[in-house]
Amino acid sequence: MVAAAAAALLLAGLTPSAATAAAPSPPVPQLDWKQPCVEHFECDTAQVPLDYRTPQGQSIQLAVIRHRATDPAHRIGSLFYNPGGPGGSGTQALPAVYDLFPEQVRKQFDIVSFDPRGIGSSTTLHCFTDPAAEQSLLSRLPAGFPVGEEQQSAWADTYARFGRQCADSDRTGLLAHLSTADVARDLDVLRQAVGDKQLSYLGTSYGTLLGATYANLFPGRVRAMVLDSAIDPVAWTTGRNPQDRALTPFLRTGSDLASARALDAFLDRCGAADPAACAFSAGSPEATRAKFTQLLDRLRRGPVTVGTPPQALTYDYASAVSIVTSMLYAASPVPGFPDTGWAALGAQLQGLWTALGTPAASPPTGGLPSQAQTLGVLCADTANPPMDADYAGLADLAGARSGAVGPYWVWQTQRCAAWPAEAARDRYDGPWNRPTSAPILVVANTGDPAWPYEGSHAMADTLARGRLLTVDGYGHTVLGNPSSCAAGYEERYLVDGRLPPRGQVCAPDRQPF
């Protein structure tokens, strides 16, 4: 009887720790794809249960988008795509990256994406009456991350108030149902809505956690799954040993170390390049590293303004480090986004360098908009040190092991320290090795600056049927830093189920500079 009950829960996508009895099957939404949408794409809205324990109860809306297979005579089915985040909008991301998908995949699959619950045009968590009210709370925060005791105290206090505001404003109960496990159950309902017996999926960045969660909640429903730039799921959700509980999630996964390695590579390659290729080059790797250190030392003493009004922008130490961290993601320019790539980062740093003689009156302040869309998922999925933990000490630890970029990663999840506890109600934290009906392909750059290559290796090793494909290059996600070699293997796997050889290593199409 116990085994039968556990099997029923697994088929329903509910683990014994998440429910006491198997819930009825959720209704399958009807999609007609008639809503006006981006050119060449079709959109619709799907109704899904708020709570999969009571699937016939209250429902929420998911915004969905698709591009039809360009060779319908040889159509295989639908390929679901998730861009990551957390907080990434699939309805916005898919049109931007569609042309990066392998040609044969575009021919033989409808490419489908959606805004996960709580995000974008789907039902979202409303913590404030309007964006101005949110920014009023965040207005005293430093841009980027806090530096020094005063800023750190203000940061912790503000995000504690942010969490209370979200709890007090949640009239629908959505706050308790924003975990990646909830999104995985939505994904299974959408799979049924498009008529596929099994799921074909490509997830990048945080979308790899969604894929791994789906694979372990619904192991018999995997047709093909590509996880591009993966998270170590154990390190992220719980940690691999008791000592990990004292660390923030990004320190457990080593994201700070990954950014530090990528920054070192950028400075070395920039320094070895001609200034025409990298504007920040000082003529050698050593001189360029020293120049970067001098730049940060100057910014620690006060902000500077780059440009002239009305295009002028003000930067201080933390905002500059935050921009550097994010711009490491694209090693080469992303098609359609001219201000990306390490050459663009070099130009940005050189602009700061030349502006050092023009101090600003005040440092930049204010938080990112719509943070509830990120925190609703981020805080539900992770185990974080409590509010009274020594986050300043953890930031010092990150700085000692990762340099300037280290503290950035600590303060991102400090925002979760006082997040309402009910958010973790549906959280999934393993097991991660349930045998799946098909093998899963994990793809990763060795020089990924966000989710380190070691995390993708751990994902492939942790999954019951994982296979790792390595790209010896830089940047976050192989999709965003293309490799024709890797794309060919992904294409053959998604279309025909053929895995690359064990230990296969590909080269990127372009190297920085």
Coordinates of C-alpha atoms in Angstrom, one line a residue:
M1 CA 0.0 0.0 0.0
V2 CA 2.8 2.4 0.9
A3 CA 4.6 1.7 -2.4
A4 CA 1.4 2.2 -4.4
A5 CA 0.6 5.5 -2.7
A6 CA 4.1 6.8 -3.4
A7 CA 3.8 5.8 -7.0
A8 CA 0.5 7.6 -7.3
L9 CA 2.1 10.8 -5.8
L10 CA 5.0 10.6 -8.2
L11 CA 2.7 10.2 -11.2
A12 CA 0.8 13.3 -10.0
G13 CA 4.0 15.2 -9.7
L14 CA 3.7 15.5 -5.9
T15 CA 6.2 14.0 -3.6
P16 CA 5.2 12.4 -0.3
S17 CA 6.7 15.5 1.5
A18 CA 4.6 17.8 -0.6
A19 CA 1.2 16.1 -0.2
T20 CA -0.5 13.4 1.9
A21 CA -2.6 12.0 -0.9
A22 CA -2.6 11.9 -4.6
A23 CA -4.5 14.9 -6.0
P24 CA -7.0 14.6 -8.9
S25 CA -5.6 15.2 -12.3
P26 CA -5.6 19.0 -13.2
P27 CA -7.7 20.1 -16.1
V28 CA -5.9 20.5 -19.4
P29 CA -6.3 24.0 -20.8
Q30 CA -7.5 24.6 -24.3
L31 CA -5.2 26.7 -26.5
D32 CA -6.4 28.3 -29.7
W33 CA -3.4 30.6 -30.4
K34 CA -5.5 33.5 -31.7
Q35 CA -4.3 36.4 -29.6
P36 CA -2.4 39.1 -31.5
C37 CA 1.4 38.6 -31.0
V38 CA 4.9 39.2 -32.2
E39 CA 5.4 38.8 -36.0
H40 CA 5.6 35.1 -36.9
F41 CA 4.6 34.1 -33.4
E42 CA 1.2 33.0 -31.9
C43 CA 0.1 33.7 -28.4
D44 CA -2.6 32.6 -26.0
T45 CA -3.4 32.3 -22.3
A46 CA -3.7 29.1 -20.4
Q47 CA -5.6 28.5 -17.2
V48 CA -3.8 26.3 -14.6
P49 CA -4.5 25.5 -11.0
L50 CA -3.1 27.9 -8.3
D51 CA -2.6 24.9 -6.0
Y52 CA -2.0 21.4 -7.5
R53 CA -3.2 19.8 -4.3
T54 CA -6.6 21.2 -5.1
P55 CA -6.5 21.3 -9.0
Q56 CA -10.2 21.9 -9.4
G57 CA -10.0 25.0 -7.2
Q58 CA -8.7 28.5 -7.9
S59 CA -6.9 29.0 -11.2
I60 CA -4.3 31.5 -12.5
Q61 CA -3.2 32.5 -16.0
L62 CA -0.1 31.7 -17.9
A63 CA 0.9 33.7 -21.0
V64 CA 2.2 31.3 -23.7
I65 CA 3.8 31.8 -27.1
R66 CA 4.9 29.6 -30.0
H67 CA 6.5 29.6 -33.4
R68 CA 5.2 26.9 -35.6
A69 CA 7.5 24.3 -37.1
T70 CA 8.8 25.6 -40.5
D71 CA 8.6 22.1 -42.0
P72 CA 5.2 20.9 -40.8
A73 CA 5.3 17.8 -43.0
H74 CA 8.1 16.5 -40.8
R75 CA 7.0 18.0 -37.5
I76 CA 7.9 16.0 -34.4
G77 CA 6.1 17.9 -31.8
S78 CA 6.7 20.9 -29.5
L79 CA 9.9 22.0 -27.9
F80 CA 9.4 24.0 -24.7
Y81 CA 12.0 26.7 -24.0
N82 CA 12.7 28.4 -20.7
P83 CA 15.2 31.3 -20.6
G84 CA 16.0 31.1 -16.9
G85 CA 16.2 34.0 -14.4
P86 CA 14.5 33.4 -12.2
G87 CA 12.1 36.0 -13.4
G88 CA 12.8 35.5 -17.1
S89 CA 9.8 36.1 -19.4
G90 CA 9.5 33.3 -22.1
T91 CA 7.1 35.4 -24.2
Q92 CA 9.8 38.1 -24.5
A93 CA 12.8 35.9 -24.7
L94 CA 11.7 33.4 -27.4
P95 CA 11.3 36.0 -30.2
A96 CA 14.7 37.4 -29.3
V97 CA 16.6 34.1 -29.4
Y98 CA 14.5 32.1 -31.8
D99 CA 17.1 32.4 -34.7
L100 CA 19.8 30.9 -32.4
F101 CA 18.0 27.5 -32.3
P102 CA 19.5 24.9 -34.6
E103 CA 17.9 25.0 -38.1
Q104 CA 16.6 21.4 -38.0
V105 CA 15.0 22.0 -34.6
R106 CA 13.2 25.0 -35.9
K107 CA 12.0 23.0 -38.9
Q108 CA 10.7 20.0 -37.0
F109 CA 9.4 21.5 -33.7
D110 CA 6.9 24.1 -32.7
I111 CA 9.0 26.2 -30.3
V112 CA 6.9 27.0 -27.3
S113 CA 7.6 29.2 -24.3
F114 CA 5.6 30.8 -21.5
D115 CA 5.9 33.3 -18.7
P116 CA 6.1 31.2 -15.5
R117 CA 3.6 31.9 -12.8
G118 CA 4.4 35.1 -11.1
I119 CA 6.3 36.5 -14.0
G120 CA 5.6 38.9 -17.0
S121 CA 2.2 38.7 -18.5
S122 CA 1.1 35.7 -16.4
T123 CA -0.6 36.1 -13.0
T124 CA 1.9 38.0 -10.9
L125 CA 2.5 38.7 -7.3
H126 CA 1.3 42.3 -6.5
C127 CA 3.3 43.6 -3.6
F128 CA 2.8 47.3 -4.3
T129 CA 0.0 49.5 -5.7
D130 CA 2.2 50.7 -8.5
P131 CA 5.9 50.8 -9.6
A132 CA 6.3 54.2 -7.9
A133 CA 5.3 52.7 -4.5
E134 CA 7.9 50.0 -4.9
Q135 CA 10.6 52.4 -5.9
S136 CA 9.7 54.6 -2.9
L137 CA 10.7 51.7 -0.6
L138 CA 13.8 50.9 -2.6
S139 CA 14.9 54.5 -3.1
R140 CA 17.4 54.7 -0.3
L141 CA 19.3 51.5 -1.4
P142 CA 22.6 51.6 -3.2
A143 CA 22.6 50.6 -6.8
G144 CA 24.1 47.1 -7.2
F145 CA 24.9 45.9 -3.7
P146 CA 25.7 47.5 -0.3
V147 CA 29.2 48.5 0.8
G148 CA 29.9 49.3 4.4
E149 CA 27.9 48.9 7.6
E150 CA 25.4 51.7 7.0
Q151 CA 24.4 50.5 3.5
Q152 CA 24.3 46.8 4.6
S153 CA 21.9 47.6 7.5
A154 CA 19.7 49.6 5.2
W155 CA 19.7 46.8 2.6
A156 CA 18.7 44.2 5.2
D157 CA 16.0 46.4 6.7
T158 CA 14.5 47.4 3.3
Y159 CA 14.2 43.8 2.1
A160 CA 12.7 42.7 5.3
R161 CA 10.0 45.4 4.8
F162 CA 9.7 44.3 1.2
G163 CA 8.9 40.7 2.2
R164 CA 6.3 41.9 4.8
Q165 CA 4.7 44.1 2.1
C166 CA 4.4 41.1 -0.2
A167 CA 2.9 38.9 2.5
D168 CA 0.4 41.6 3.5
S169 CA -0.6 42.4 -0.1
D170 CA -1.1 38.8 -1.3
R171 CA -4.8 38.5 -1.6
T172 CA -4.8 35.4 -3.8
G173 CA -2.4 33.1 -2.0
L174 CA 0.0 33.1 -5.0
L175 CA 3.0 33.7 -2.7
A176 CA 2.8 30.1 -1.5
H177 CA 2.8 28.7 -5.0
L178 CA 5.7 30.2 -6.9
S179 CA 8.3 27.5 -6.6
T180 CA 10.0 25.9 -9.5
A181 CA 8.1 22.7 -8.6
D182 CA 4.9 24.6 -9.2
V183 CA 6.2 25.7 -12.6
A184 CA 7.2 22.1 -13.4
R185 CA 3.6 21.0 -12.9
D186 CA 2.5 23.9 -15.1
L187 CA 4.9 22.7 -17.7
D188 CA 3.4 19.2 -17.6
V189 CA -0.1 20.6 -18.1
L190 CA 1.1 22.7 -21.0
R191 CA 2.7 19.6 -22.5
Q192 CA -0.7 18.0 -22.5
A193 CA -2.3 21.1 -23.9
V194 CA -0.1 21.0 -27.0
G195 CA -0.9 17.3 -27.5
D196 CA 2.6 15.8 -26.7
K197 CA 2.8 12.4 -24.9
Q198 CA 6.3 13.3 -23.6
L199 CA 8.2 16.5 -23.1
S200 CA 10.9 17.9 -25.3
Y201 CA 12.6 20.8 -23.5
L202 CA 15.5 23.2 -23.7
G203 CA 16.2 25.3 -20.6
T204 CA 19.0 27.8 -20.1
S205 CA 20.5 29.0 -16.9
Y206 CA 17.9 28.8 -14.1
G207 CA 15.7 27.0 -16.6
T208 CA 18.0 24.0 -16.0
L209 CA 16.6 23.7 -12.5
L210 CA 13.1 23.7 -14.0
G211 CA 14.2 20.9 -16.3
A212 CA 15.8 18.9 -13.6
T213 CA 12.8 19.4 -11.3
Y214 CA 10.4 18.2 -14.1
A215 CA 12.6 15.2 -14.9
N216 CA 12.4 14.1 -11.2
L217 CA 8.7 14.8 -10.7
F218 CA 7.7 13.2 -14.0
P219 CA 10.6 10.9 -14.9
G220 CA 8.5 8.8 -17.3
R221 CA 7.4 11.8 -19.4
V222 CA 10.8 13.0 -20.7
R223 CA 11.3 12.6 -24.4
A224 CA 14.4 14.8 -24.7
M225 CA 15.9 17.5 -22.5
V226 CA 18.8 19.9 -23.0
L227 CA 20.0 21.8 -19.9
D228 CA 22.3 24.6 -21.0
S229 CA 24.6 26.1 -18.3
A230 CA 23.3 24.1 -15.4
I231 CA 23.0 24.6 -11.7
D232 CA 24.3 22.0 -9.2
P233 CA 20.8 21.2 -7.9
V234 CA 21.9 19.8 -4.6
A235 CA 24.2 22.7 -3.8
W236 CA 21.6 25.3 -4.8
T237 CA 18.6 23.9 -2.9
T238 CA 20.1 22.4 0.3
G239 CA 23.9 22.2 0.1
R240 CA 26.0 19.1 -0.2
N241 CA 27.0 19.0 3.5
P242 CA 25.8 20.5 6.8
Q243 CA 28.5 23.3 6.6
D244 CA 26.9 24.6 3.4
R245 CA 23.8 25.7 5.4
A246 CA 25.8 28.7 6.7
L247 CA 26.5 29.9 3.2
T248 CA 24.3 31.7 0.7
P249 CA 23.1 29.7 -2.3
F250 CA 25.4 31.4 -4.8
L251 CA 28.4 30.7 -2.6
R252 CA 27.3 27.1 -2.4
T253 CA 27.2 26.9 -6.2
G254 CA 30.4 28.8 -6.6
S255 CA 28.9 31.6 -8.7
D256 CA 31.3 34.1 -7.2
L257 CA 34.3 31.9 -8.1
A258 CA 33.0 31.6 -11.7
S259 CA 32.7 35.4 -12.1
A260 CA 36.2 35.9 -10.7
R261 CA 37.6 33.4 -13.2
A262 CA 35.8 35.0 -16.1
L263 CA 36.9 38.5 -15.0
D264 CA 40.5 37.3 -14.9
A265 CA 40.2 35.8 -18.4
F266 CA 38.6 39.1 -19.6
L267 CA 41.4 41.2 -18.2
D268 CA 44.1 38.9 -19.6
R269 CA 42.6 38.7 -23.0
C270 CA 41.9 42.4 -23.1
G271 CA 45.4 43.2 -22.1
A272 CA 46.8 40.9 -24.8
A273 CA 44.7 42.6 -27.4
D274 CA 45.2 45.8 -29.4
P275 CA 43.3 48.8 -27.9
A276 CA 41.3 48.8 -31.2
A277 CA 39.9 45.4 -30.1
C278 CA 39.6 46.1 -26.4
A279 CA 39.5 49.8 -25.5
F280 CA 40.5 49.1 -21.9
S281 CA 43.8 47.4 -22.8
A282 CA 46.9 48.8 -21.1
G283 CA 49.3 47.0 -23.4
S284 CA 49.7 43.7 -21.4
P285 CA 47.6 41.5 -19.1
E286 CA 49.6 42.6 -16.0
A287 CA 49.1 46.3 -16.8
T288 CA 45.5 45.9 -17.6
R289 CA 44.9 44.1 -14.3
A290 CA 46.6 47.0 -12.5
K291 CA 44.5 49.5 -14.4
F292 CA 41.3 47.7 -13.3
T293 CA 42.5 47.8 -9.7
Q294 CA 43.2 51.5 -9.9
L295 CA 39.8 52.1 -11.4
L296 CA 38.0 50.3 -8.6
D297 CA 40.2 52.0 -6.0
R298 CA 39.1 55.4 -7.4
L299 CA 35.4 54.4 -7.5
R300 CA 35.6 53.4 -3.8
R301 CA 36.4 57.0 -3.0
G302 CA 33.3 58.3 -4.7
P303 CA 31.1 58.2 -7.8
V304 CA 31.8 59.5 -11.2
T305 CA 29.6 60.6 -14.1
V306 CA 30.1 59.3 -17.6
G307 CA 28.8 61.3 -20.6
T308 CA 27.0 64.6 -20.7
P309 CA 23.3 65.4 -19.9
P310 CA 20.8 64.1 -20.8
Q311 CA 22.6 60.9 -21.5
A312 CA 25.0 61.2 -18.5
L313 CA 25.1 58.2 -16.2
T314 CA 26.6 58.0 -12.7
Y315 CA 28.5 55.1 -11.3
D316 CA 30.0 54.2 -8.0
Y317 CA 32.0 51.1 -6.9
A318 CA 29.1 48.7 -6.4
S319 CA 27.2 49.7 -9.5
A320 CA 30.3 49.4 -11.7
V321 CA 31.1 46.0 -10.3
S322 CA 27.5 44.9 -10.9
I323 CA 27.7 46.0 -14.5
V324 CA 31.0 44.2 -15.0
T325 CA 29.5 41.0 -13.6
S326 CA 26.5 41.1 -15.9
M327 CA 28.5 42.0 -19.0
L328 CA 30.8 39.0 -18.6
Y329 CA 27.8 36.9 -19.7
A330 CA 28.2 37.5 -23.4
A331 CA 31.8 36.9 -24.5
S332 CA 31.0 37.8 -28.1
P333 CA 28.3 40.2 -29.3
V334 CA 24.8 38.6 -29.3
P335 CA 23.1 39.0 -32.6
G336 CA 20.6 41.8 -32.5
F337 CA 22.2 43.3 -29.3
P338 CA 25.1 45.5 -30.4
D339 CA 26.1 46.6 -26.9
T340 CA 27.0 43.1 -25.7
G341 CA 30.3 41.1 -25.7
W342 CA 33.6 41.6 -24.0
A343 CA 34.6 44.3 -26.5
A344 CA 31.6 46.3 -25.3
L345 CA 32.7 45.7 -21.7
G346 CA 36.1 47.0 -22.5
A347 CA 34.6 50.2 -24.0
Q348 CA 32.4 50.6 -20.9
L349 CA 35.4 50.3 -18.6
Q350 CA 37.4 52.7 -20.7
G351 CA 34.6 55.2 -20.5
L352 CA 34.7 55.0 -16.7
W353 CA 38.5 55.4 -16.8
T354 CA 38.4 58.5 -18.8
A355 CA 35.6 60.0 -16.6
L356 CA 37.6 59.7 -13.4
G357 CA 38.3 63.4 -13.4
T358 CA 34.6 64.3 -13.4
P359 CA 33.2 63.4 -9.9
A360 CA 29.5 63.1 -9.4
A361 CA 27.5 65.0 -6.7
S362 CA 25.9 61.8 -5.3
P363 CA 26.0 58.1 -5.9
P364 CA 23.3 56.2 -7.8
T365 CA 20.5 54.8 -5.7
G366 CA 17.3 52.7 -6.1
G367 CA 16.5 49.0 -6.7
L368 CA 15.6 47.1 -9.8
P369 CA 11.9 47.2 -10.8
S370 CA 9.5 44.4 -10.3
Q371 CA 11.7 42.5 -7.9
A372 CA 8.8 40.4 -6.6
Q373 CA 8.9 38.5 -9.9
T374 CA 12.4 37.3 -9.1
L375 CA 12.2 37.0 -5.4
G376 CA 8.9 35.0 -5.5
V377 CA 10.8 32.1 -7.1
L378 CA 14.3 32.7 -5.8
C379 CA 13.3 32.8 -2.2
A380 CA 10.9 29.8 -2.5
D381 CA 13.6 27.5 -4.0
T382 CA 16.6 28.2 -1.7
A383 CA 17.7 27.6 1.8
N384 CA 19.2 30.8 3.1
P385 CA 21.0 31.9 6.3
P386 CA 18.5 33.6 8.6
M387 CA 18.0 37.4 9.0
D388 CA 20.4 37.6 11.9
A389 CA 23.2 35.7 10.2
D390 CA 26.5 37.5 9.5
Y391 CA 25.9 38.5 5.9
A392 CA 28.7 41.1 6.1
G393 CA 31.1 38.4 7.1
L394 CA 29.9 36.2 4.2
A395 CA 30.5 39.1 1.9
D396 CA 34.0 39.4 3.3
L397 CA 34.5 35.7 2.7
A398 CA 33.3 36.0 -0.9
G399 CA 35.6 39.0 -1.4
A400 CA 38.6 37.1 0.0
R401 CA 38.1 34.2 -2.3
S402 CA 36.7 35.9 -5.4
G403 CA 37.9 39.5 -5.3
A404 CA 35.7 42.5 -6.3
V405 CA 32.8 40.4 -7.8
G406 CA 32.4 38.2 -4.7
P407 CA 30.2 40.3 -2.4
Y408 CA 27.7 40.9 -5.2
W409 CA 26.6 37.3 -5.1
V410 CA 26.1 37.3 -1.3
W411 CA 23.7 40.2 -1.3
Q412 CA 21.5 38.9 -4.1
T413 CA 20.0 36.2 -1.9
Q414 CA 20.2 38.2 1.4
R415 CA 17.0 39.6 0.0
C416 CA 15.4 36.3 0.9
A417 CA 16.6 36.2 4.5
A418 CA 13.2 37.6 5.8
W419 CA 11.0 36.4 2.9
P420 CA 7.7 34.9 4.1
A421 CA 8.1 31.3 5.1
E422 CA 5.0 30.1 3.3
A423 CA 6.7 30.7 0.0
A424 CA 8.6 27.4 0.4
R425 CA 5.5 25.4 0.8
D426 CA 5.8 23.6 -2.6
R427 CA 9.6 23.6 -2.8
Y428 CA 11.3 20.6 -4.3
D429 CA 14.8 19.7 -3.0
G430 CA 15.3 16.2 -4.3
P431 CA 15.9 13.4 -5.0
W432 CA 17.5 14.4 -8.3
N433 CA 18.4 10.9 -9.6
R434 CA 15.1 9.3 -10.5
P435 CA 15.6 7.2 -13.7
T436 CA 14.1 9.0 -16.6
S437 CA 12.5 7.6 -19.8
A438 CA 15.2 9.3 -21.9
P439 CA 18.8 10.5 -21.2
I440 CA 19.3 14.2 -20.5
L441 CA 21.9 16.3 -22.3
V442 CA 23.8 18.9 -20.2
V443 CA 25.7 21.6 -22.2
A444 CA 28.2 24.1 -20.6
N445 CA 30.9 26.5 -21.3
T446 CA 34.1 26.0 -19.3
G447 CA 34.3 29.7 -18.7
D448 CA 30.7 30.4 -17.6
P449 CA 30.7 33.5 -15.3
A450 CA 27.4 32.7 -13.5
W451 CA 26.8 29.0 -13.1
P452 CA 30.3 27.5 -13.0
Y453 CA 31.2 24.6 -15.3
E454 CA 31.6 22.4 -12.2
G455 CA 27.8 22.9 -11.6
S456 CA 27.0 21.5 -15.0
H457 CA 29.3 18.6 -14.3
A458 CA 27.5 18.0 -11.0
M459 CA 24.1 18.2 -12.7
A460 CA 25.1 15.6 -15.3
D461 CA 26.6 13.3 -12.6
T462 CA 23.6 13.8 -10.3
L463 CA 20.9 13.0 -12.8
A464 CA 20.2 9.3 -13.3
R465 CA 20.9 9.5 -17.1
G466 CA 22.9 12.7 -17.6
R467 CA 25.4 13.3 -20.4
L468 CA 27.7 16.3 -20.4
L469 CA 28.8 18.2 -23.6
T470 CA 31.6 20.7 -23.0
V471 CA 32.3 23.9 -24.9
D472 CA 35.8 25.2 -24.2
G473 CA 34.8 28.9 -24.2
Y474 CA 33.5 31.8 -22.2
G475 CA 30.1 33.4 -21.5
H476 CA 26.9 32.4 -19.9
T477 CA 24.9 29.8 -21.8
V478 CA 26.0 28.1 -25.0
L479 CA 22.8 29.3 -26.7
G480 CA 23.9 32.9 -26.1
N481 CA 27.5 32.2 -27.0
P482 CA 27.1 30.0 -30.0
S483 CA 29.0 26.9 -30.9
S484 CA 28.1 25.3 -34.2
C485 CA 29.7 22.1 -33.0
A486 CA 27.5 22.0 -29.9
A487 CA 24.4 23.1 -31.8
G488 CA 24.9 20.1 -34.2
Y489 CA 25.0 17.7 -31.3
E490 CA 22.0 19.3 -29.7
E491 CA 20.1 19.1 -33.0
R492 CA 20.9 15.4 -33.4
Y493 CA 19.8 14.7 -29.8
L494 CA 16.6 16.6 -30.0
V495 CA 15.5 15.3 -33.4
D496 CA 16.8 11.7 -33.3
G497 CA 17.7 11.0 -29.6
R498 CA 21.4 10.6 -30.4
L499 CA 23.8 11.6 -27.6
P500 CA 27.3 13.1 -28.2
P501 CA 30.2 10.8 -27.3
R502 CA 31.2 10.8 -23.7
G503 CA 33.8 13.4 -23.0
Q504 CA 33.0 15.4 -26.2
V505 CA 34.5 18.9 -26.2
C506 CA 33.4 21.6 -28.7
A507 CA 34.9 25.0 -29.6
P508 CA 32.8 28.2 -29.7
D509 CA 32.3 29.9 -33.0
R510 CA 34.1 33.0 -31.8
Q511 CA 36.6 33.7 -29.0
P512 CA 36.7 37.2 -27.4
F513 CA 39.0 39.7 -29.1

